[in-house]
XYZ file of C-alpha atoms in Angstrom:
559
model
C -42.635 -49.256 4.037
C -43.362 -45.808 4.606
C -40.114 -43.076 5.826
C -40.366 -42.234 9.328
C -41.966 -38.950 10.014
C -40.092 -35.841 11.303
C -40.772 -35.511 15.047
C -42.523 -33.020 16.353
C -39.468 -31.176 18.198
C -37.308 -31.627 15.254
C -40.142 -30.074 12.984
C -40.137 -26.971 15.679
C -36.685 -26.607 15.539
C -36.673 -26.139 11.719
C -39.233 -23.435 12.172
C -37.260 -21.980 14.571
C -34.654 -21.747 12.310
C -36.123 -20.790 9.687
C -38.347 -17.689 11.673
C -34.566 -16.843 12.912
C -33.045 -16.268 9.081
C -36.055 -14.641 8.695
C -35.698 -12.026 11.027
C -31.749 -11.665 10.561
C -32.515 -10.986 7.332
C -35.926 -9.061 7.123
C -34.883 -6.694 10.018
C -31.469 -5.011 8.609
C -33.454 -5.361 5.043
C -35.916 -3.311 6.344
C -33.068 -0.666 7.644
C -31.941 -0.416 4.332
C -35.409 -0.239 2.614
C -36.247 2.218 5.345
C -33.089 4.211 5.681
C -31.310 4.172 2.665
C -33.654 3.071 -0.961
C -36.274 5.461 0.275
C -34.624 8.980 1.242
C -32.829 8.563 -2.064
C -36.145 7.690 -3.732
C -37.513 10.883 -1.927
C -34.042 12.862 -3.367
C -35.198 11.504 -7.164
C -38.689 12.688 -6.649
C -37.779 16.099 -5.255
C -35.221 16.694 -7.933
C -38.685 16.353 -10.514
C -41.012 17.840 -7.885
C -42.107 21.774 -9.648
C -44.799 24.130 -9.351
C -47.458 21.881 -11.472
C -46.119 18.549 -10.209
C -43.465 16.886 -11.784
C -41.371 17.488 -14.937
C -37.847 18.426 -15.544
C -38.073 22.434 -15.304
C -35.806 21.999 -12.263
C -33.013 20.170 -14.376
C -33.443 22.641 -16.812
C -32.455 25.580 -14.478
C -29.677 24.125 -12.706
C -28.269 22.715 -15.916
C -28.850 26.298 -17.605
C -26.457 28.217 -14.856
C -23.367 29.091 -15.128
C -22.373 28.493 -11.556
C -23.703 25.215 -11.568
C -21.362 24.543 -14.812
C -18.397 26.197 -13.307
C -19.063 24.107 -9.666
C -18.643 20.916 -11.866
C -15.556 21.640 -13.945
C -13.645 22.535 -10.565
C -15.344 19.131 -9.293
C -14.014 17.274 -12.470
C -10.643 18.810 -12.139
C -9.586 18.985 -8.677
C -11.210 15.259 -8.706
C -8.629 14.672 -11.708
C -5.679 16.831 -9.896
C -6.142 15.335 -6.711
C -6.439 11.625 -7.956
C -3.384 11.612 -9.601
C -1.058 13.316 -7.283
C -2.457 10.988 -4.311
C -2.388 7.407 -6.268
C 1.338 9.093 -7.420
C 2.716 9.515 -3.754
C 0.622 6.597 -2.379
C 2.740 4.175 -4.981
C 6.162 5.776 -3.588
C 4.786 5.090 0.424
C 3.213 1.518 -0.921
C 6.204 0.535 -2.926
C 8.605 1.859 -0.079
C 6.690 -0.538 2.738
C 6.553 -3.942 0.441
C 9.211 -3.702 -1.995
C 12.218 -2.519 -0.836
C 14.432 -2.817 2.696
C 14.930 -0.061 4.960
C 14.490 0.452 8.379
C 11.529 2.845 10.285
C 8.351 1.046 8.289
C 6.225 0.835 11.272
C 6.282 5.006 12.164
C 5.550 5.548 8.121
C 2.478 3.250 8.895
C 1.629 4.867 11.767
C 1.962 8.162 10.017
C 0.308 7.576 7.086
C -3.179 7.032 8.589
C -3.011 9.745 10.646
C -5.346 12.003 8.211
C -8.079 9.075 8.888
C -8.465 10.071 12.358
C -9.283 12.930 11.807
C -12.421 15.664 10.184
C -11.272 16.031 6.761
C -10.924 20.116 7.479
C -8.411 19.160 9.974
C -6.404 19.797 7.045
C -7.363 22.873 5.304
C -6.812 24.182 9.211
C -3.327 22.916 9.102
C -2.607 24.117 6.095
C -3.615 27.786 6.823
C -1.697 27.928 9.973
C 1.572 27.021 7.845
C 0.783 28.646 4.466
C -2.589 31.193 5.179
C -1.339 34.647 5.606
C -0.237 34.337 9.067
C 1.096 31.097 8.506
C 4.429 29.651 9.701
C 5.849 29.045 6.342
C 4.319 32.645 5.254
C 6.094 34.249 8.239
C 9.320 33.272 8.126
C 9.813 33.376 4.063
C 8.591 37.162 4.128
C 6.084 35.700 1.093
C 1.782 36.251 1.188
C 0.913 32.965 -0.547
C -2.733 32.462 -1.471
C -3.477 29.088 -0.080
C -7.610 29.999 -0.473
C -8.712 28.149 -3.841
C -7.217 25.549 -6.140
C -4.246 24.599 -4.677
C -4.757 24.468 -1.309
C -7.732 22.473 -1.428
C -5.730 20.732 -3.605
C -2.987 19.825 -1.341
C -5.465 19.248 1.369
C -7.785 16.518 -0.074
C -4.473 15.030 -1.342
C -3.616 14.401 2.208
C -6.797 13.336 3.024
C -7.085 10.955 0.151
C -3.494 9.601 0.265
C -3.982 6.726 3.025
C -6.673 4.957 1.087
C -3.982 5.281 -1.955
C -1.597 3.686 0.035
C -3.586 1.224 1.668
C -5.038 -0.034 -1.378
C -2.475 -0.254 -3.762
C -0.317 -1.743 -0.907
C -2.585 -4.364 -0.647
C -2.300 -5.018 -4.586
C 2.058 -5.070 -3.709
C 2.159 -7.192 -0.875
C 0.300 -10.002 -3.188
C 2.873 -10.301 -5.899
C 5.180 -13.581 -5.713
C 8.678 -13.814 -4.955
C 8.760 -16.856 -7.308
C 8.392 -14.551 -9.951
C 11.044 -12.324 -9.315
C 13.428 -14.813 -8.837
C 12.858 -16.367 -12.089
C 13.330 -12.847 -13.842
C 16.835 -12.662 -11.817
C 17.509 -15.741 -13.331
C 17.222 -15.006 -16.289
C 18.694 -11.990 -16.252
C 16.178 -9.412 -16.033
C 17.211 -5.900 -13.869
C 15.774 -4.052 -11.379
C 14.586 -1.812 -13.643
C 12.634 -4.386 -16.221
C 11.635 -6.327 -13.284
C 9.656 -2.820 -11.845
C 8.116 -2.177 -15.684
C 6.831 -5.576 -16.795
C 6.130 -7.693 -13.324
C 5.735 -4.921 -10.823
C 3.350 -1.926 -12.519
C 1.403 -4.714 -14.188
C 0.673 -7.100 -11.575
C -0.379 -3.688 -9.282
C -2.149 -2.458 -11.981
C -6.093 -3.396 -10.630
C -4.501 -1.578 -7.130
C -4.100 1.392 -8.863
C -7.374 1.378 -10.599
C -9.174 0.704 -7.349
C -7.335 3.047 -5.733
C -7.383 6.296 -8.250
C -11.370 5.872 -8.280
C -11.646 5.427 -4.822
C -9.602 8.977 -4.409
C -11.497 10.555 -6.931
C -14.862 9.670 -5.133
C -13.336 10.940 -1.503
C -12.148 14.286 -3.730
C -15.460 15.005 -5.764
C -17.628 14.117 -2.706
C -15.329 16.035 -0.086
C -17.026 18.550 1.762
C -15.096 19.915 4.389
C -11.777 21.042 2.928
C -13.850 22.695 0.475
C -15.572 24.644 2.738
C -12.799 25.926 4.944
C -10.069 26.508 2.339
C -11.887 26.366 -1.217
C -12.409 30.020 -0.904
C -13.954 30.814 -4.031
C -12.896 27.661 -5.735
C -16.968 26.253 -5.814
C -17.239 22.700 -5.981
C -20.833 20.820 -6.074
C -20.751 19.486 -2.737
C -20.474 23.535 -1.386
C -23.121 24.106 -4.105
C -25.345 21.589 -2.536
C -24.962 23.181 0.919
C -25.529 26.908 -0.677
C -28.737 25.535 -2.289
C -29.635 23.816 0.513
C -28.479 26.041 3.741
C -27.883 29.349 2.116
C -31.016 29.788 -0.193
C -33.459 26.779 1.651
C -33.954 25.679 -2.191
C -34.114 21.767 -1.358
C -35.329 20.922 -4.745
C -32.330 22.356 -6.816
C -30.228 20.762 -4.096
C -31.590 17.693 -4.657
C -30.847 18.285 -8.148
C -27.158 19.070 -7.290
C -27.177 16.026 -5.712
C -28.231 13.754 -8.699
C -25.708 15.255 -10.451
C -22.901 14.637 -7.673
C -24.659 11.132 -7.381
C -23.681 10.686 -11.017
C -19.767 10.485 -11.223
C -19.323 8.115 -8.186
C -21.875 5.852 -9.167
C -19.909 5.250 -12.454
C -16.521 5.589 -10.262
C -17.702 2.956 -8.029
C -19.125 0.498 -10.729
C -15.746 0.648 -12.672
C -13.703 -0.202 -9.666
C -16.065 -2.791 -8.493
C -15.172 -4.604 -11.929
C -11.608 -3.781 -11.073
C -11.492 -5.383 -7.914
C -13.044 -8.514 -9.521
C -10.824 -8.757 -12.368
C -8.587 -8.425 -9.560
C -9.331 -11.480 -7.782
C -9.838 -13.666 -10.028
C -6.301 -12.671 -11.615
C -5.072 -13.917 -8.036
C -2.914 -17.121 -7.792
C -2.583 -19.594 -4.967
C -0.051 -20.895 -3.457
C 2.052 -17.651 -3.590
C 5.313 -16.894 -1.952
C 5.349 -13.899 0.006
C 8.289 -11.271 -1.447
C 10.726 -10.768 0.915
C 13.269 -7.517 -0.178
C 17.196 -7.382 -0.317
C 18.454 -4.210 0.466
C 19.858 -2.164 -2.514
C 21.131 1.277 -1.815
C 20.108 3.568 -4.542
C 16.565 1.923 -5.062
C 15.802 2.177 -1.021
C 17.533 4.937 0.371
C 15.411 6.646 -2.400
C 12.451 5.623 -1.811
C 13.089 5.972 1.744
C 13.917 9.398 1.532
C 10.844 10.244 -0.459
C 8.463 8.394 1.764
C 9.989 10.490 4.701
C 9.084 13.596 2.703
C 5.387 12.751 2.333
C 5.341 11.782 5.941
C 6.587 14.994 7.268
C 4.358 17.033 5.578
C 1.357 14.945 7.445
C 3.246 15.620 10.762
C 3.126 19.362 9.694
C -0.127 19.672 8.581
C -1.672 17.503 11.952
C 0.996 18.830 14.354
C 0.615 22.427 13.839
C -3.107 22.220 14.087
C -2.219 20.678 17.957
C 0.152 23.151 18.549
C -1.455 26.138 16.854
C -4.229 25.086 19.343
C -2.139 25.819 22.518
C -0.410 28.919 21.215
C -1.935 32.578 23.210
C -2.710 34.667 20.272
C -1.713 33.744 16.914
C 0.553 34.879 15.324
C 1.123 37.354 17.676
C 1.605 35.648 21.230
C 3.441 32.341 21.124
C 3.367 31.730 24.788
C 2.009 28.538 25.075
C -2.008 28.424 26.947
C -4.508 26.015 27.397
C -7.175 29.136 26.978
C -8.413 27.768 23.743
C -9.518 24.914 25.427
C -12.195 26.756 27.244
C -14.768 26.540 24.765
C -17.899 28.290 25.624
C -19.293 28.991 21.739
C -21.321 26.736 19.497
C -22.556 25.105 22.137
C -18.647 24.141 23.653
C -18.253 20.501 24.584
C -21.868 18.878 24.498
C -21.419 18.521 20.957
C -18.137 16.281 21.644
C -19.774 14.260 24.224
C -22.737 14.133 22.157
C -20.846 12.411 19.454
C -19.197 10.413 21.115
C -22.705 8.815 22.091
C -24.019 9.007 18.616
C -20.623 7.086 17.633
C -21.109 4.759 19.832
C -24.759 3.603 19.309
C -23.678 3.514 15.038
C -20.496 1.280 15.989
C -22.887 -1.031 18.057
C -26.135 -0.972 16.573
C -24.521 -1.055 12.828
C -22.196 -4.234 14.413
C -25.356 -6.287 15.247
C -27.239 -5.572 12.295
C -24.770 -5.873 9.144
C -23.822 -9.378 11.758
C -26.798 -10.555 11.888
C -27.629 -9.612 7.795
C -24.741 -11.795 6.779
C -25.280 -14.497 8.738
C -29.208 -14.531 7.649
C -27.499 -14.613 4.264
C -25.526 -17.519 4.696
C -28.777 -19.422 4.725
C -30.854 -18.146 2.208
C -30.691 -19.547 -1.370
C -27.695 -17.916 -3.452
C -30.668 -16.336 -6.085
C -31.787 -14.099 -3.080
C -28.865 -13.383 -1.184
C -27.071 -12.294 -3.830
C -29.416 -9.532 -5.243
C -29.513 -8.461 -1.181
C -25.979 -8.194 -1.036
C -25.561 -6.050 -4.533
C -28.299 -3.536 -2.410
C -25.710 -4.199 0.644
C -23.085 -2.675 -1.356
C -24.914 0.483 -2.900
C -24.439 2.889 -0.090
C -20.828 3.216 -1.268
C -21.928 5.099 -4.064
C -23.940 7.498 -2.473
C -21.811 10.799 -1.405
C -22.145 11.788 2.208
C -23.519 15.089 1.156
C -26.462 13.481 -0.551
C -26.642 11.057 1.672
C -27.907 13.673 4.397
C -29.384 16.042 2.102
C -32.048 12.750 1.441
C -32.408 12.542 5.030
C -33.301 15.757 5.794
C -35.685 15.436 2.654
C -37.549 12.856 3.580
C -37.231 13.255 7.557
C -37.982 16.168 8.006
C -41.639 16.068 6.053
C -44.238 15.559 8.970
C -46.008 13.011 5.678
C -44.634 10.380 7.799
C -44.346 9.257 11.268
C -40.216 9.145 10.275
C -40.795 12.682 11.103
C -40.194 11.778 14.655
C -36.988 11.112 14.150
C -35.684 14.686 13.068
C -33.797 16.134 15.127
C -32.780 13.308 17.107
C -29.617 11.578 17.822
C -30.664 8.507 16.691
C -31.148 9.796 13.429
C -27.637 10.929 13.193
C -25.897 7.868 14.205
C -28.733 5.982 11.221
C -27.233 7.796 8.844
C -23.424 7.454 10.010
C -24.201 3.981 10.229
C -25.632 4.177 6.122
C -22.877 5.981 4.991
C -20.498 3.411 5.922
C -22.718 0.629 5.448
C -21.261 -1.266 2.513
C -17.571 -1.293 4.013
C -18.817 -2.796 7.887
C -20.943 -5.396 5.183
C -18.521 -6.107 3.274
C -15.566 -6.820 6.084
C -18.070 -8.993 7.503
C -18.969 -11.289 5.007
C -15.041 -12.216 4.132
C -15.138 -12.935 7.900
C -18.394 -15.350 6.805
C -15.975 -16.658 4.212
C -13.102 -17.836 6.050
C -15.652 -19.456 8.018
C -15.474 -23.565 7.305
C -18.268 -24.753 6.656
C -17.671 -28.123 8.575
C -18.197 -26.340 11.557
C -21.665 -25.171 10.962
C -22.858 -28.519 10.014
C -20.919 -30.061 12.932
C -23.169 -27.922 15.285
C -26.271 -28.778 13.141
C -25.507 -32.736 13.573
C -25.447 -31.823 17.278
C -28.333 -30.307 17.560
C -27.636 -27.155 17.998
C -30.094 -24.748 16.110
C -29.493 -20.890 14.212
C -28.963 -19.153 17.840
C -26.493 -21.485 19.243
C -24.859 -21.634 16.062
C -24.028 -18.125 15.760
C -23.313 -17.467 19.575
C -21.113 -20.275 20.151
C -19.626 -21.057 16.756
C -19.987 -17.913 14.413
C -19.789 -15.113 16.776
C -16.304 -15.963 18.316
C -14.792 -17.395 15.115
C -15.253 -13.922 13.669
C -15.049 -12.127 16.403
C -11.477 -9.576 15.760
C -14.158 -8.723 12.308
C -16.487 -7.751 14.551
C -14.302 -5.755 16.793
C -12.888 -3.973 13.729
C -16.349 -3.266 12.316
C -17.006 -1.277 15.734
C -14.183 0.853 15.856
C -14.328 1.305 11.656
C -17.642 2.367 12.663
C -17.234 4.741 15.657
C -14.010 6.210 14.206
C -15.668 7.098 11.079
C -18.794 8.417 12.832
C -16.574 10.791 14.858
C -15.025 13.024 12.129
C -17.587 12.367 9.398
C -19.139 15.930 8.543
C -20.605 16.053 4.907
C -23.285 12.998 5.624
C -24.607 15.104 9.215
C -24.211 18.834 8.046
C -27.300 18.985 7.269
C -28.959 16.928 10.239
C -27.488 19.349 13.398
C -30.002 21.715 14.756
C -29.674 24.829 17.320
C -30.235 21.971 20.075
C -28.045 19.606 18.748
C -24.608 19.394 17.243
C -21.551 17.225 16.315
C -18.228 17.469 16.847
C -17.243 17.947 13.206
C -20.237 21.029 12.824
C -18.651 22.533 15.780
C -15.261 22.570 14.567
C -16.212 24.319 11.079
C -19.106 27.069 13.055
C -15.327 27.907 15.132
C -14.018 28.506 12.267
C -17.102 30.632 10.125
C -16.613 32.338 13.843
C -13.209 33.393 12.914
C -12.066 31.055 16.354
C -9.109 29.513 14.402
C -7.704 28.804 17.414
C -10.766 27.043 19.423
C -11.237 25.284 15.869
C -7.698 23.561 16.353
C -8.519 22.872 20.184
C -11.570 21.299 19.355
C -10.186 19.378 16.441
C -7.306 17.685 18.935
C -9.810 16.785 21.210
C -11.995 15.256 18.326
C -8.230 13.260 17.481
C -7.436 12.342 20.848
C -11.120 10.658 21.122
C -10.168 8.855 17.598
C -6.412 7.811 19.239
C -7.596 6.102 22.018
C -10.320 4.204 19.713
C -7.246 3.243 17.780
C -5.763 1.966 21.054
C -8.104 -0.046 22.425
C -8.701 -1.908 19.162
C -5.024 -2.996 18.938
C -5.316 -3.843 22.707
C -9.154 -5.373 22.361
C -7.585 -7.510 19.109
C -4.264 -8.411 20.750
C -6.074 -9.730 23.922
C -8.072 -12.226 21.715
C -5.255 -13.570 19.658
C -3.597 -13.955 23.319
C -7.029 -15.739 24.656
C -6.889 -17.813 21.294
C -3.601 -18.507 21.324
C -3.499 -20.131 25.106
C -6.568 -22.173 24.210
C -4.781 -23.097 20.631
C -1.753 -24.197 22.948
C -3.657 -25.752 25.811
């Protein structure tokens, strides 16, 4: 007897589904193909493009200059410099929040992430008003320092590279378990052994991660570098000279192959880390729990404070610096500097705030629908698709938009329409940040049973339904977080859409560093609060979108 044939509906339904996994695949596969392998294909190709066709005469020059040899030793060593000192302090902060007891955690978290919500010169700015030569600090010690060069940019891309120190290396602490600890206590082991042989080697894949993640933000950095580096050359300011100042796109695509070089390698060694990580992890663990001990917490407490307060400084005086009359001269506090006629004045806010908002939604839908396209395609092809998910993390910003405006702005194409546009901005804010949105997604995808989906399936209920009524709500605080990771980041990125702005159309974060080429210190600050007010009230209406929906789940849970 013969099996009974599929019926016709059911047969249509599997097409359906299987033309829908098609297309949630194929489309953000084609964004990437389009939008991120290509323009860095185009960067490769430029980088050999000379006179006679290709060859490596352009290599040869750059690698034959001196400047190019001096911009990557101060790379390599404020890189070095910076990493240290940030994974250093971010331990003290991380160690201070999940392993000991005082009182005040919550404002140090708040604190900490303040440099996040921010342009990364937001810094260098602070800094000058407290330490440049009409600084604050300068002022009232009677002392010229020379905060232009090494050590200012090296206290500002600290500050901007301490949260994700903290943050990661925190997340490495708050794993360790309390069962272990107690069975060094019992047998007799003190504080101080406990912190050398179960504390620093348990959080030893945290600090890994986290020192190569810091180095990439440092070497990669472009801002800070520009407003306080003085004449401290670093590659990313010898990309934009190349680029900007001498309209030389081929060395600077050279430049860029070079910068491309060190995070790649970064970013493979701490993607090993983090596995090794993982699979080191235990189950069952008992969360640690700390008992107050004076010496060890007041400490650490004290020294957390410390690291704090000079954030407050460096953020706060760039708010208040941006009310003050005439600086240094005029106190008197004036909302003058708020009247911002130059560079264009406010479109370029508004503007980016539009931009933001079409890379936070657009980018939502399409890294959602990529991983749940994945979730049905055979492990042999999903995984090779999510490795090329992952590789825009390696890419700086800076070369990022130097391939953009490479292979945009080349009429070769019809992708030529797309230069000067919005759109093309909030593409390749969206790209920049690509593999983190992915990435948050798909360990939403993960904590998603699997008894569920095929519940749905025995019902009936095809790809679309699936994913509107079962995977779309069940990951749903992901996919708000994913919107405001990406609209916050869009908002005060600068190196990845330097090189995009035109006379007709500006960011936010150009704005704020043309203020301050204009010698507008002062409209530079005012412009960089409103830039972190915008970013605030993101913040806000995350924890308020997120804490709505555990309410909503949490009176269905009880009901």
């Amino acid at each position: 007897m013969s099996a009974p044939e599929t019926s016709a509906p059911a047969r249509r339904a599997l097409d359906a589904d299987r033309l829908l996994t098609a297309l949630c695949v194929g489309l953000p596969l084609l964004g990437l193909i389009v939008f991120f392998a290509y323009p860095m294909l185009i960067v490769f190709l430029r980088s050999l493009t000379v006179e006679e066709g290709f060859g490596f005469g352009n290599y040869a020059q750059v690698l034959g200059s001196s400047g190019f040899w001096r911009a990557t030793r101060h790379s390599l060593v404020m890189g070095g410099a910076t990493t240290a000192l940030s994974v250093l302090l971010g331990f003290i902060i991380a160690h201070g929040l999940y392993r000991c007891a005082f009182p005040g955690k919550w404002l140090i978290r708040g604190i900490i992430v303040l440099p996040l919500l921010a342009p990364s010169l937001v810094q260098a700015l602070g800094l000058i008003f407290l330490l440049g030569r009409n600084g604050v600090i300068s002022r009232a010690l009677g002392v010229e320092i020379e905060i232009y060069g090494f050590w200012g940019l090296l206290i500002a891309n600290t500050l901007y590279a301490l949260p994700q120190a903290v943050m990661i290396i925190g997340a490495a602490l708050v794993l360790l378990d309390a069962r272990t600890y107690e069975a060094a206590e019992v047998m007799g082991a003190s504080p101080t052994r406990q912190f050398r042989d179960l504390t620093l080697p348990a959080a030893r894949f945290g600090i890994l991660n986290a020192a190569f993640v810091c180095f990439t933000i440092t070497i990669t950095d472009f801002g800070n570098a520009a407003v306080i580096g003085g004449d401290y050359s670093v590659l990313a300011t010898e990309i934009y000279a190349q680029v900007v100042g001498q309209r030389n796109f081929n060395m600077g695509a050279v430049v860029g192959i070079m910068l491309l070089l060190p995070t790649v390698a970064s970013y493979a060694i701490e993607r090993q880390a983090m596995k090794r990580q993982k699979t080191g992890q235990a189950t069952g663990q008992v969360a640690f729990r700390p008992v107050f001990a004076p010496l060890r917490d007041l400490v650490m407490a004290a020294l957390s404070v410390l690291i704090c307060a000079a954030i407050v400084a460096v953020i706060g005086i760039v708010v208040y610096a941006s009310f003050v009359t005439l600086w240094p001269y005029n106190m008197a506090l004036s909302p003058k500097h708020y009247d911002i006629t130059l560079a264009g004045g406010y479109s370029s806010l508004w503007m980016t705030i539009l931009i933001s908002l079409g890379a936070a939604g657009g980018g939502t839908v399409a890294v959602f629908l990529f991983g749940l396209g994945l979730r049905r395609m055979p492990k042999g092809i999903a995984q090779p698709l999510q490795i090329l998910a992952a590789m825009p993390a390696a890419v700086p910003g800076m070369v990022l938009g130097l391939a953009y405006i490479l292979t945009f702005n080349s009429t070769a194409t019809p992708l030529y329409l797309l230069y000067g546009t919005a759109a093309l901005i909030a593409i390749v804010n969206f790209y920049h940040y690509h593999t983190q949105a992915f990435l948050t997604l798909m360990t939403g995808f993960r904590q998603l049973p699997q008894a569920l989906e095929e519940a749905a399936g025995s019902l009936g209920a095809g790809l679309g339904r699936t994913a509107t009524d079962i995977v779309a709500p069940f990951i749903a605080p992901m996919l708000v977080s994913v919107f405001f990771f990406l609209f916050m980041r869009s908002m005060v990125t600068l190196s990845a859409v330097v090189f995009l702005t035109t006379p007709d159309l500006s960011v936010a974060a150009v704005t704020i560093m043309r203020l301050d080429d204009a010698g507008l210190t002062s409209q530079a600050a005012a412009f960089s609060t409103c830039v972190m007010g915008v970013v605030c009230l993101a913040v806000l209406g995350m924890k308020l979108t997120l804490a709505l929906m555990g309410r909503r789940r949490g009176t269905k849970g009880a009901a």
